[in-house]
Amino acid sequence: MTAAQRLTGSLAPHAQRLSSVRIAELVAADPARAADLSLRVGPLYANFSRQRIDRDALDALLRLADACALPQAFRALFDGERVNVSEDRPALHVALRSVLGAGAVARDAQAQAAQARARMAKLVDDLVASDVTDIVNVGIGGSDLGPRLVADALKDAHSGRFRVHFLTNVDGSDAQHRLRGLDPARTAAILVSKSFGTQETLLNGKILKDWLGGGERLYAVSANVPKAEAFGVAAERVLPMWDWVGGRYSLWSAVGFAIALAVGMPRFEELLAGAAEMDAHALQAAPERNLPILHALFAVWNRNALGLHTHAVLPYDERLALLPAYLQQLVMESLGKSVTPAGQPAGVDTVPVLWGGAGTNSQHSFFQALHQGTQTVPADFIGVVNPDHAYAENHAALLSNLLAQTEALANGHSDGDPQKTYPGNRPSTLLLLDALTPGSLGALIALYEHSVYAQSVLWGVNAFDQWGVELGKRIAGELLPAVRGETTQVSDPVTRALLAEISRRRSGG
């Protein structure tokens, strides 16, 4: 039986049965619901009681997890089996932070990761002992989003030794603005590219190399040491990447060099330890008490049983403001697939459009649509119980808004004026961190990684390739000579017209 047949056959009757039942009714009818649909893993607490589901439907989801052999799928992931079937290789990001894999491939990966961390720690110490004051991390996608998120989220844990900056966009204005005010004599740059062939990174890397006056303070993280050396980075300043770690899963590796420089190597190790705690839970806990599996099951329920097309991530902590952007890549690049690894149609809707923003700012932006728009948008709300500041009233207001929004979305409000009526019945999950520490952040990110993998197994798609990003890059490479003004054949008539318009405007025509 295909994943599509399992989903439609097992979930549709429950969705139909619950179509007219409201979240408030489910909560009122089940006094133990708030406690039973909650779960704590270390510093992270999750409450699913405001999902539009009852216990019978949840049992059906758990049977689906059993039919898809989710625990066995996690064991295959950790042990280094070739779960990335289209590229015929394992996906061993978990080996970067935990030693739970039992296979020889996993053990070898764990050893390589430990060696790379030791080398990275030595380079961190060397830079700390130097006169460098600023670090510029040059990367794009997973080489930027993960390190940037963590460095920003852990700003209260920064060592203060370096100012760390991130340069990602190929738009030259980004480089111009990022380097303004920096001293090239006291700046080092890290170029992060697995292939060392990423166009954006190499173009920005050349700007940095010229600005720095050579490669003396250039570092690289890459699987292609010869290309990094040819660019001007000494081999002893090149840290490894591996084909068994995808970019969006790589912040735990030497891609996190910028993180270690921002917060110090001990805090980086705490980040890994927090993720390792979630790894152990994902691998060992039974599905009915397994946080990543439950998170994935509710995501599949919302997407396939309820037919909801988008998903919002709403962190109520300004330090997590970059989390929605990070998760856009993790979720949508991993799950944005319409065919199975065998090339057959998936047969069900897969990834929702993921978006979001930080509260309370977002309440004054798009929450109107969440409350009274025609589309229901399920959401993850994320809060932090204990702040790292002394402004108690501000934090009380922040948490009260967090709790109020989840309540209002679920319960709604009736009014004689239809324009002032809130329909409610909008599902959400609440995630609470005891405090925003390296360990709790590691656990939170690992939760989402494992949820994505579980969803991919449930949908029967490969979470670890991303062929969909290649076509645009290939066409861009073909068009680059024409954009430069060189004579070349352009087959698409609309593109020809657009190139002509660009040419006219350049010449003032």
mmCIF file of C-alpha atoms in Angstrom, residues 101-312:
data_model
loop_
_atom_site.group_PDB
_atom_site.id
_atom_site.type_symbol
_atom_site.label_atom_id
_atom_site.label_comp_id
_atom_site.label_asym_id
_atom_site.label_seq_id
_atom_site.Cartn_x
_atom_site.Cartn_y
_atom_site.Cartn_z
ATOM 1 C CA GLY A 101 24.428 5.275 15.386
ATOM 2 C CA ALA A 102 25.385 1.619 15.517
ATOM 3 C CA GLY A 103 26.544 1.000 11.938
ATOM 4 C CA ALA A 104 30.131 1.183 10.753
ATOM 5 C CA VAL A 105 29.296 4.107 8.466
ATOM 6 C CA ALA A 106 27.786 6.018 11.387
ATOM 7 C CA ARG A 107 30.722 5.293 13.681
ATOM 8 C CA ASP A 108 33.159 6.491 11.029
ATOM 9 C CA ALA A 109 31.129 9.664 10.553
ATOM 10 C CA GLN A 110 31.112 10.279 14.302
ATOM 11 C CA ALA A 111 34.908 9.963 14.371
ATOM 12 C CA GLN A 112 35.329 12.346 11.448
ATOM 13 C CA ALA A 113 33.017 14.855 13.112
ATOM 14 C CA ALA A 114 35.006 14.720 16.361
ATOM 15 C CA GLN A 115 38.270 15.289 14.503
ATOM 16 C CA ALA A 116 36.781 18.262 12.647
ATOM 17 C CA ARG A 117 35.546 19.795 15.918
ATOM 18 C CA ALA A 118 39.037 19.490 17.396
ATOM 19 C CA ARG A 119 40.525 21.256 14.369
ATOM 20 C CA MET A 120 37.832 23.931 14.550
ATOM 21 C CA ALA A 121 38.544 24.504 18.259
ATOM 22 C CA LYS A 122 42.227 25.031 17.446
ATOM 23 C CA LEU A 123 41.379 27.619 14.774
ATOM 24 C CA VAL A 124 39.026 29.368 17.210
ATOM 25 C CA ASP A 125 41.861 29.552 19.759
ATOM 26 C CA ASP A 126 44.246 30.898 17.106
ATOM 27 C CA LEU A 127 41.821 33.647 16.146
ATOM 28 C CA VAL A 128 41.133 34.524 19.781
ATOM 29 C CA ALA A 129 44.887 34.996 20.245
ATOM 30 C CA SER A 130 45.142 37.205 17.134
ATOM 31 C CA ASP A 131 44.328 40.879 16.668
ATOM 32 C CA VAL A 132 41.213 40.075 14.603
ATOM 33 C CA THR A 133 38.076 41.802 15.893
ATOM 34 C CA ASP A 134 35.525 41.027 13.153
ATOM 35 C CA ILE A 135 34.494 37.836 11.355
ATOM 36 C CA VAL A 136 32.573 37.803 8.069
ATOM 37 C CA ASN A 137 30.838 34.498 7.262
ATOM 38 C CA VAL A 138 30.259 34.162 3.508
ATOM 39 C CA GLY A 139 27.713 31.531 2.490
ATOM 40 C CA ILE A 140 24.201 31.037 1.240
ATOM 41 C CA GLY A 141 21.326 28.713 2.095
ATOM 42 C CA GLY A 142 22.305 26.289 4.821
ATOM 43 C CA SER A 143 25.783 27.819 4.946
ATOM 44 C CA ASP A 144 24.182 31.058 6.132
ATOM 45 C CA LEU A 145 20.704 30.506 7.585
ATOM 46 C CA GLY A 146 21.692 28.076 10.340
ATOM 47 C CA PRO A 147 24.779 29.890 11.651
ATOM 48 C CA ARG A 148 23.026 33.257 11.367
ATOM 49 C CA LEU A 149 19.983 31.999 13.309
ATOM 50 C CA VAL A 150 22.067 30.517 16.122
ATOM 51 C CA ALA A 151 24.424 33.474 16.440
ATOM 52 C CA ASP A 152 21.450 35.835 16.629
ATOM 53 C CA ALA A 153 19.411 33.649 18.984
ATOM 54 C CA LEU A 154 22.329 33.257 21.386
ATOM 55 C CA LYS A 155 23.317 36.913 21.370
ATOM 56 C CA ASP A 156 23.042 36.924 25.168
ATOM 57 C CA ALA A 157 25.639 34.157 25.289
ATOM 58 C CA HIS A 158 28.111 35.853 22.943
ATOM 59 C CA SER A 159 31.664 35.818 24.213
ATOM 60 C CA GLY A 160 32.172 39.411 23.123
ATOM 61 C CA ARG A 161 35.564 38.572 21.599
ATOM 62 C CA PHE A 162 34.406 38.971 17.979
ATOM 63 C CA ARG A 163 31.756 40.803 16.065
ATOM 64 C CA VAL A 164 30.370 38.256 13.598
ATOM 65 C CA HIS A 165 28.762 39.384 10.337
ATOM 66 C CA PHE A 166 27.006 37.401 7.626
ATOM 67 C CA LEU A 167 27.309 38.080 3.888
ATOM 68 C CA THR A 168 25.008 35.993 1.718
ATOM 69 C CA ASN A 169 23.230 37.788 -1.123
ATOM 70 C CA VAL A 170 24.984 37.985 -4.471
ATOM 71 C CA ASP A 171 23.590 41.523 -4.706
ATOM 72 C CA GLY A 172 26.702 43.686 -4.433
ATOM 73 C CA SER A 173 24.900 46.161 -2.192
ATOM 74 C CA ASP A 174 24.934 43.513 0.547
ATOM 75 C CA ALA A 175 28.733 43.330 0.443
ATOM 76 C CA GLN A 176 29.021 47.110 0.227
ATOM 77 C CA HIS A 177 26.898 47.644 3.307
ATOM 78 C CA ARG A 178 28.303 44.701 5.267
ATOM 79 C CA LEU A 179 31.924 45.804 4.917
ATOM 80 C CA ARG A 180 31.256 49.459 5.600
ATOM 81 C CA GLY A 181 32.905 50.456 8.868
ATOM 82 C CA LEU A 182 35.052 47.306 9.143
ATOM 83 C CA ASP A 183 38.860 47.411 9.180
ATOM 84 C CA PRO A 184 40.349 44.932 6.678
ATOM 85 C CA ALA A 185 43.481 44.697 8.822
ATOM 86 C CA ARG A 186 41.409 43.354 11.741
ATOM 87 C CA THR A 187 38.876 41.231 9.870
ATOM 88 C CA ALA A 188 38.875 37.538 8.916
ATOM 89 C CA ALA A 189 36.478 35.850 6.499
ATOM 90 C CA ILE A 190 35.057 32.325 6.357
ATOM 91 C CA LEU A 191 33.960 31.069 2.930
ATOM 92 C CA VAL A 192 31.443 28.239 3.303
ATOM 93 C CA SER A 193 30.635 26.104 0.265
ATOM 94 C CA LYS A 194 30.568 22.327 0.069
ATOM 95 C CA SER A 195 31.641 22.240 -3.584
ATOM 96 C CA PHE A 196 33.506 25.529 -3.455
ATOM 97 C CA GLY A 197 31.658 26.243 -6.675
ATOM 98 C CA THR A 198 28.632 28.143 -5.336
ATOM 99 C CA GLN A 199 28.324 31.240 -7.507
ATOM 100 C CA GLU A 200 27.137 33.607 -4.804
ATOM 101 C CA THR A 201 29.793 32.519 -2.310
ATOM 102 C CA LEU A 202 32.663 32.723 -4.795
ATOM 103 C CA LEU A 203 31.649 36.168 -6.064
ATOM 104 C CA ASN A 204 31.361 37.505 -2.531
ATOM 105 C CA GLY A 205 34.509 35.607 -1.590
ATOM 106 C CA LYS A 206 36.453 37.420 -4.309
ATOM 107 C CA ILE A 207 35.199 40.749 -2.962
ATOM 108 C CA LEU A 208 36.414 39.744 0.519
ATOM 109 C CA LYS A 209 39.751 38.469 -0.733
ATOM 110 C CA ASP A 210 40.454 41.696 -2.614
ATOM 111 C CA TRP A 211 39.218 43.817 0.305
ATOM 112 C CA LEU A 212 41.418 41.902 2.765
ATOM 113 C CA GLY A 213 44.433 42.232 0.472
ATOM 114 C CA GLY A 214 44.938 38.508 -0.058
ATOM 115 C CA GLY A 215 44.210 35.154 1.534
ATOM 116 C CA GLU A 216 46.139 35.474 4.790
ATOM 117 C CA ARG A 217 42.960 35.856 6.863
ATOM 118 C CA LEU A 218 40.712 33.704 4.686
ATOM 119 C CA TYR A 219 39.229 30.505 6.109
ATOM 120 C CA ALA A 220 37.005 27.985 4.343
ATOM 121 C CA VAL A 221 34.586 25.188 5.115
ATOM 122 C CA SER A 222 34.356 22.884 2.114
ATOM 123 C CA ALA A 223 34.507 19.327 0.835
ATOM 124 C CA ASN A 224 36.732 20.531 -2.018
ATOM 125 C CA VAL A 225 40.071 21.448 -0.462
ATOM 126 C CA PRO A 226 41.930 21.759 -3.813
ATOM 127 C CA LYS A 227 39.460 24.371 -5.095
ATOM 128 C CA ALA A 228 39.673 26.277 -1.810
ATOM 129 C CA GLU A 229 43.464 26.238 -2.038
ATOM 130 C CA ALA A 230 43.335 27.398 -5.656
ATOM 131 C CA PHE A 231 41.178 30.294 -4.489
ATOM 132 C CA GLY A 232 43.868 31.296 -2.008
ATOM 133 C CA VAL A 233 42.885 29.602 1.255
ATOM 134 C CA ALA A 234 45.724 27.653 2.880
ATOM 135 C CA ALA A 235 44.878 23.974 3.433
ATOM 136 C CA GLU A 236 45.373 24.272 7.213
ATOM 137 C CA ARG A 237 42.590 26.860 7.254
ATOM 138 C CA VAL A 238 40.085 24.667 5.395
ATOM 139 C CA LEU A 239 37.640 22.752 7.593
ATOM 140 C CA PRO A 240 35.789 19.736 6.158
ATOM 141 C CA MET A 241 32.281 19.161 4.924
ATOM 142 C CA TRP A 242 30.970 15.800 3.780
ATOM 143 C CA ASP A 243 28.495 14.573 1.193
ATOM 144 C CA TRP A 244 26.556 12.820 3.976
ATOM 145 C CA VAL A 245 25.466 16.167 5.453
ATOM 146 C CA GLY A 246 23.092 18.382 3.515
ATOM 147 C CA GLY A 247 23.538 22.135 3.775
ATOM 148 C CA ARG A 248 20.297 22.730 5.655
ATOM 149 C CA TYR A 249 21.377 20.154 8.257
ATOM 150 C CA SER A 250 24.965 21.376 8.578
ATOM 151 C CA LEU A 251 25.111 24.024 11.321
ATOM 152 C CA TRP A 252 26.311 21.294 13.737
ATOM 153 C CA SER A 253 29.427 20.761 11.608
ATOM 154 C CA ALA A 254 32.321 23.096 10.820
ATOM 155 C CA VAL A 255 29.692 25.200 9.058
ATOM 156 C CA GLY A 256 29.118 26.336 12.643
ATOM 157 C CA PHE A 257 32.636 27.838 12.793
ATOM 158 C CA ALA A 258 31.048 31.299 12.878
ATOM 159 C CA ILE A 259 28.813 30.176 15.754
ATOM 160 C CA ALA A 260 31.812 28.980 17.751
ATOM 161 C CA LEU A 261 33.547 32.317 17.140
ATOM 162 C CA ALA A 262 30.441 34.213 18.231
ATOM 163 C CA VAL A 263 29.612 32.309 21.413
ATOM 164 C CA GLY A 264 32.779 30.377 22.173
ATOM 165 C CA MET A 265 33.548 26.713 21.677
ATOM 166 C CA PRO A 266 32.073 25.552 25.030
ATOM 167 C CA ARG A 267 28.692 27.062 24.130
ATOM 168 C CA PHE A 268 28.867 25.472 20.684
ATOM 169 C CA GLU A 269 29.364 22.111 22.400
ATOM 170 C CA GLU A 270 26.307 22.846 24.579
ATOM 171 C CA LEU A 271 24.304 23.471 21.394
ATOM 172 C CA LEU A 272 25.340 20.035 20.123
ATOM 173 C CA ALA A 273 24.501 18.436 23.465
ATOM 174 C CA GLY A 274 20.982 19.889 23.374
ATOM 175 C CA ALA A 275 20.451 18.460 19.910
ATOM 176 C CA ALA A 276 21.894 15.121 21.042
ATOM 177 C CA GLU A 277 19.322 14.974 23.846
ATOM 178 C CA MET A 278 16.548 15.348 21.267
ATOM 179 C CA ASP A 279 18.287 12.773 19.053
ATOM 180 C CA ALA A 280 18.171 10.193 21.821
ATOM 181 C CA HIS A 281 14.519 10.930 22.462
ATOM 182 C CA ALA A 282 13.597 10.718 18.749
ATOM 183 C CA LEU A 283 15.398 7.399 18.392
ATOM 184 C CA GLN A 284 14.285 5.730 21.606
ATOM 185 C CA ALA A 285 10.853 7.043 22.654
ATOM 186 C CA ALA A 286 7.697 5.188 21.650
ATOM 187 C CA PRO A 287 5.721 7.016 18.926
ATOM 188 C CA GLU A 288 2.861 7.955 21.265
ATOM 189 C CA ARG A 289 5.346 9.836 23.519
ATOM 190 C CA ASN A 290 7.838 10.844 20.826
ATOM 191 C CA LEU A 291 7.874 14.605 20.352
ATOM 192 C CA PRO A 292 9.215 14.767 16.762
ATOM 193 C CA ILE A 293 6.883 11.980 15.634
ATOM 194 C CA LEU A 294 3.845 13.627 17.231
ATOM 195 C CA HIS A 295 4.814 16.980 15.709
ATOM 196 C CA ALA A 296 5.060 15.316 12.298
ATOM 197 C CA LEU A 297 1.755 13.474 12.699
ATOM 198 C CA PHE A 298 -0.104 16.690 13.503
ATOM 199 C CA ALA A 299 1.547 18.368 10.506
ATOM 200 C CA VAL A 300 0.341 15.548 8.240
ATOM 201 C CA TRP A 301 -3.122 15.699 9.804
ATOM 202 C CA ASN A 302 -3.383 19.424 9.087
ATOM 203 C CA ARG A 303 -2.049 19.094 5.552
ATOM 204 C CA ASN A 304 -3.864 15.986 4.376
ATOM 205 C CA ALA A 305 -6.857 15.361 6.606
ATOM 206 C CA LEU A 306 -7.858 19.021 7.044
ATOM 207 C CA GLY A 307 -6.479 20.209 3.691
ATOM 208 C CA LEU A 308 -4.644 23.237 5.088
ATOM 209 C CA HIS A 309 -2.143 24.758 2.687
ATOM 210 C CA THR A 310 0.145 26.909 4.833
ATOM 211 C CA HIS A 311 1.782 26.777 8.237
ATOM 212 C CA ALA A 312 2.961 29.669 10.416
#
